[in-house]
CSV table of C-alpha atoms in Angstrom, one decimal:
chain,number,residue,atom,x,y,z
A,7,MET,CA,0.0,0.0,0.0
A,8,ARG,CA,1.3,3.4,-0.9
A,9,ARG,CA,1.6,6.0,1.9
A,10,ASP,CA,-1.2,8.1,0.5
A,11,SER,CA,-3.6,5.3,-0.3
A,12,PRO,CA,-6.1,6.1,2.6
A,13,ALA,CA,-6.5,9.6,1.1
A,14,VAL,CA,-7.1,8.1,-2.3
A,15,VAL,CA,-9.8,5.7,-0.9
A,16,LEU,CA,-11.4,8.5,1.0
A,17,ALA,CA,-11.4,10.7,-2.1
A,18,GLY,CA,-13.2,7.9,-4.0
A,19,LEU,CA,-15.8,7.6,-1.3
A,20,LEU,CA,-16.4,11.4,-1.4
A,21,PHE,CA,-16.7,11.2,-5.2
A,22,PHE,CA,-19.3,8.4,-4.8
A,23,LEU,CA,-21.4,10.7,-2.7
A,24,SER,CA,-20.9,13.5,-5.3
A,25,GLY,CA,-22.0,11.3,-8.1
A,26,ALA,CA,-25.1,10.2,-6.1
A,27,ALA,CA,-26.0,13.9,-5.5
A,28,ALA,CA,-25.6,14.8,-9.2
A,29,LEU,CA,-28.2,12.2,-10.3
A,30,VAL,CA,-30.5,13.2,-7.5
A,31,TYR,CA,-30.4,16.7,-8.9
A,32,GLN,CA,-30.9,15.5,-12.4
A,33,VAL,CA,-34.0,13.6,-11.6
A,34,ALA,CA,-35.5,16.3,-9.4
A,35,TRP,CA,-34.6,19.1,-11.7
A,36,GLN,CA,-36.2,17.1,-14.6
A,37,ARG,CA,-39.5,17.2,-12.7
A,38,LEU,CA,-39.2,20.9,-12.1
A,39,LEU,CA,-38.1,22.0,-15.5
A,40,ALA,CA,-40.7,19.7,-17.2
A,41,LEU,CA,-43.3,22.0,-15.6
A,42,HIS,CA,-42.1,24.7,-18.0
A,43,SER,CA,-42.4,22.6,-21.2
A,44,GLY,CA,-44.5,19.6,-20.4
A,45,VAL,CA,-43.6,15.9,-20.0
A,46,GLY,CA,-42.8,14.4,-23.3
A,47,LEU,CA,-40.0,13.1,-25.5
A,48,TYR,CA,-38.8,16.4,-26.8
A,49,SER,CA,-38.9,18.1,-23.4
A,50,VAL,CA,-37.0,15.3,-21.7
A,51,ALA,CA,-34.4,15.3,-24.6
A,52,MET,CA,-33.9,19.0,-24.3
A,53,ILE,CA,-33.3,18.8,-20.5
A,54,VAL,CA,-31.0,15.8,-20.6
A,55,ALA,CA,-29.0,17.4,-23.5
A,56,ALA,CA,-28.6,20.6,-21.6
A,57,PHE,CA,-27.4,18.7,-18.5
A,58,MET,CA,-24.9,16.7,-20.5
A,59,ALA,CA,-23.7,19.8,-22.4
A,60,GLY,CA,-22.9,21.5,-19.0
A,61,LEU,CA,-21.0,18.4,-17.8
A,62,GLY,CA,-18.9,18.4,-21.0
A,63,ILE,CA,-18.1,22.1,-20.9
A,64,GLY,CA,-17.2,21.8,-17.2
A,65,SER,CA,-14.9,18.8,-17.9
A,66,HIS,CA,-13.1,20.7,-20.6
A,67,LEU,CA,-12.6,23.8,-18.4
A,68,GLY,CA,-11.6,21.7,-15.4
A,69,GLY,CA,-9.0,19.8,-17.5
A,70,ARG,CA,-7.4,23.1,-18.6
A,71,LEU,CA,-7.5,24.9,-15.3
A,72,SER,CA,-6.5,21.9,-13.1
A,73,ALA,CA,-3.2,21.6,-15.0
A,74,ARG,CA,-2.1,25.0,-13.5
A,75,LEU,CA,-2.4,23.8,-9.9
A,76,ASP,CA,-0.5,21.5,-7.7
A,77,GLY,CA,-2.2,18.7,-5.8
A,78,ARG,CA,-3.1,20.7,-2.7
A,79,GLY,CA,-4.5,23.6,-4.8
A,80,ALA,CA,-6.5,21.2,-7.0
A,81,LEU,CA,-8.0,19.6,-3.9
A,82,GLY,CA,-9.0,23.0,-2.5
A,83,ALA,CA,-10.6,23.8,-5.9
A,84,PHE,CA,-12.5,20.6,-5.8
A,85,ALA,CA,-13.8,21.4,-2.3
A,86,ALA,CA,-14.8,24.9,-3.5
A,87,LEU,CA,-16.7,23.3,-6.5
A,88,GLU,CA,-18.6,21.0,-4.2
A,89,LEU,CA,-19.5,23.8,-1.9
A,90,GLY,CA,-20.7,25.9,-4.8
A,91,ILE,CA,-22.8,23.0,-6.1
A,92,ALA,CA,-24.3,22.7,-2.6
A,93,ALA,CA,-25.2,26.4,-2.5
A,94,PHE,CA,-26.8,26.3,-5.9
A,95,GLY,CA,-28.6,23.1,-5.1
A,96,ALA,CA,-30.1,24.5,-1.9
A,97,ALA,CA,-31.5,27.5,-3.9
A,98,SER,CA,-32.4,25.5,-7.0
A,99,THR,CA,-36.1,24.9,-6.2
A,100,TRP,CA,-36.6,28.6,-5.6
A,101,ILE,CA,-34.7,29.4,-8.8
A,102,TYR,CA,-36.4,26.8,-11.1
A,103,TYR,CA,-39.9,26.9,-9.6
A,104,ASP,CA,-40.7,30.1,-7.6
A,105,TRP,CA,-38.8,32.4,-9.9
A,106,LEU,CA,-38.5,30.8,-13.3
A,107,TYR,CA,-41.7,28.9,-13.7
A,108,PRO,CA,-44.3,31.8,-13.6
A,109,TRP,CA,-43.0,33.2,-16.9
A,110,ALA,CA,-41.3,30.2,-18.5
A,111,VAL,CA,-44.5,28.2,-18.6
A,112,HIS,CA,-45.8,30.4,-21.4
A,113,LEU,CA,-43.0,29.3,-23.8
A,114,PRO,CA,-44.1,26.9,-26.5
A,115,SER,CA,-42.7,23.4,-26.3
A,116,PRO,CA,-40.9,21.9,-28.1
A,117,SER,CA,-39.2,25.0,-29.3
A,118,TRP,CA,-35.7,26.5,-29.5
A,119,PRO,CA,-36.5,29.2,-26.8
A,120,ALA,CA,-37.5,26.4,-24.4
A,121,GLY,CA,-34.3,24.5,-25.2
A,122,LEU,CA,-32.1,27.6,-24.7
A,123,LEU,CA,-33.9,28.3,-21.4
A,124,HIS,CA,-33.1,24.8,-20.1
A,125,LEU,CA,-29.5,25.1,-21.3
A,126,ALA,CA,-29.1,28.5,-19.5
A,127,ALA,CA,-30.8,27.2,-16.4
A,128,LEU,CA,-28.7,24.0,-16.1
A,129,LEU,CA,-25.3,25.4,-17.2
A,130,PRO,CA,-24.2,27.0,-13.9
A,131,PRO,CA,-24.5,23.8,-11.7
A,132,THR,CA,-23.6,21.3,-14.4
A,133,VAL,CA,-20.4,23.1,-15.4
A,134,LEU,CA,-19.3,23.0,-11.7
A,135,MET,CA,-20.1,19.3,-11.6
A,136,GLY,CA,-18.2,18.6,-14.8
A,137,MET,CA,-15.1,20.4,-13.5
A,138,SER,CA,-14.9,18.3,-10.3
A,139,LEU,CA,-13.3,15.1,-11.8
A,140,PRO,CA,-10.3,16.8,-13.4
A,141,PHE,CA,-9.5,18.7,-10.2
A,142,LEU,CA,-9.8,15.6,-8.1
A,143,VAL,CA,-7.7,13.6,-10.5
A,144,ARG,CA,-5.0,16.3,-10.4
A,145,ALA,CA,-5.1,16.0,-6.6
A,146,VAL,CA,-4.7,12.2,-6.2
A,147,VAL,CA,-2.6,11.2,-9.2
A,148,THR,CA,1.0,11.6,-8.2
A,149,ASP,CA,2.8,9.5,-10.8
A,150,VAL,CA,2.3,7.8,-14.1
A,151,GLU,CA,2.4,4.2,-12.7
A,152,THR,CA,-0.7,4.7,-10.5
A,153,ALA,CA,-2.6,7.1,-12.9
A,154,GLY,CA,-4.7,4.5,-14.6
A,155,ARG,CA,-5.8,2.7,-11.4
A,156,ARG,CA,-6.6,5.9,-9.5
A,157,ILE,CA,-8.5,7.6,-12.4
A,158,GLY,CA,-10.4,4.3,-12.9
A,159,TRP,CA,-11.2,4.1,-9.2
A,160,LEU,CA,-12.5,7.7,-9.1
A,161,TYR,CA,-14.6,7.3,-12.3
A,162,GLY,CA,-15.9,3.9,-11.3
A,163,VAL,CA,-17.1,4.9,-7.8
A,164,ASN,CA,-18.6,8.1,-9.3
A,165,VAL,CA,-20.7,6.0,-11.7
A,166,LEU,CA,-21.8,3.7,-8.9
A,167,GLY,CA,-22.8,6.7,-6.9
A,168,ALA,CA,-24.7,8.1,-9.8
A,169,SER,CA,-26.6,4.8,-10.2
A,170,ALA,CA,-27.5,4.8,-6.6
A,171,GLY,CA,-28.7,8.4,-6.8
A,172,ALA,CA,-30.8,7.7,-9.9
A,173,LEU,CA,-32.4,4.6,-8.2
A,174,ALA,CA,-33.0,6.2,-4.8
A,175,THR,CA,-34.5,9.5,-6.0
A,176,PRO,CA,-37.9,8.3,-7.5
A,177,TRP,CA,-38.3,5.3,-5.3
A,178,LEU,CA,-37.2,6.5,-1.9
A,179,LEU,CA,-36.3,10.2,-1.6
A,180,MET,CA,-39.1,11.9,-3.4
A,181,PRO,CA,-42.0,9.8,-1.8
A,182,VAL,CA,-40.6,10.6,1.6
A,183,LEU,CA,-39.1,14.1,1.3
A,184,GLY,CA,-40.8,15.6,-1.8
A,185,VAL,CA,-39.0,17.4,-4.5
A,186,ARG,CA,-37.7,20.3,-2.3
A,187,GLY,CA,-36.6,18.0,0.5
A,188,THR,CA,-34.9,15.7,-2.0
A,189,VAL,CA,-32.9,18.6,-3.5
A,190,LEU,CA,-31.9,19.8,-0.1
A,191,ALA,CA,-30.7,16.3,0.8
A,192,ALA,CA,-28.5,16.3,-2.3
A,193,ALA,CA,-27.2,19.8,-1.3
A,194,GLY,CA,-26.3,18.4,2.1
A,195,ALA,CA,-24.4,15.5,0.4
A,196,ASN,CA,-22.4,18.1,-1.6
A,197,LEU,CA,-21.7,20.0,1.6
A,198,VAL,CA,-20.3,16.8,3.2
A,199,VAL,CA,-18.1,16.2,0.2
A,200,GLY,CA,-16.8,19.7,0.2
A,201,LEU,CA,-16.0,19.6,3.9
A,202,GLY,CA,-14.5,16.1,3.5
A,203,ALA,CA,-12.2,17.4,0.7
A,204,LEU,CA,-11.0,20.2,3.0
A,205,SER,CA,-10.1,17.5,5.6
A,206,LEU,CA,-8.2,15.6,2.9
A,207,ILE,CA,-5.9,18.6,2.5
A,208,ALA,CA,-4.8,18.1,6.1
A,209,LEU,CA,-4.4,14.4,5.6
A,210,ARG,CA,-2.5,14.9,2.4
A,211,SER,CA,-0.1,17.2,4.2
A,212,ARG,CA,0.6,14.6,6.9
A,213,THR,CA,1.1,11.6,4.5
A,214,ALA,CA,2.7,13.1,1.4
A,215,PRO,CA,6.4,12.1,1.0
A,216,PRO,CA,9.0,14.9,0.7
């Protein structure tokens, strides 16, 4: 076992929770934004496409920006991203329903204005989500020999977390907590991930070799 392996394992567990929160948001936000444009094939396609576009843009930006930081700085940036997602998530039901819905509901659907609205509404949080993996990879990959295993570990547990979030949201969280409570639970998960990443900075300082 490498000296920093506990930190890598903990980073993976945090990223599992982050992936679960992301899919909780996607399912919940799908319900909210569908109120603007109806529940149908084109509406769902527009919302999912907007969600994936934000993730792709964020991944590209994160890859470029993370290369400028060392491991400690990248981990701090990852923590900031998760805390930013938590803040947006906590306010998202107010943004998407209380503020956006009263006038967005009048847009025709399917239509390009509705698609652009969904894209604009989902870009801020999804770009932050997409940026998280490159920064976390920059923080935990210390050499070429372990790069493949560690990136695979992070990506794999994130996908498992996303699967758990997608399964739990409609069958467990929403029936018990409702949409607003479900989104707040996801925001709480991102808050835990952000604070956990900050604690990893201290652990990294103690275990990193000279």
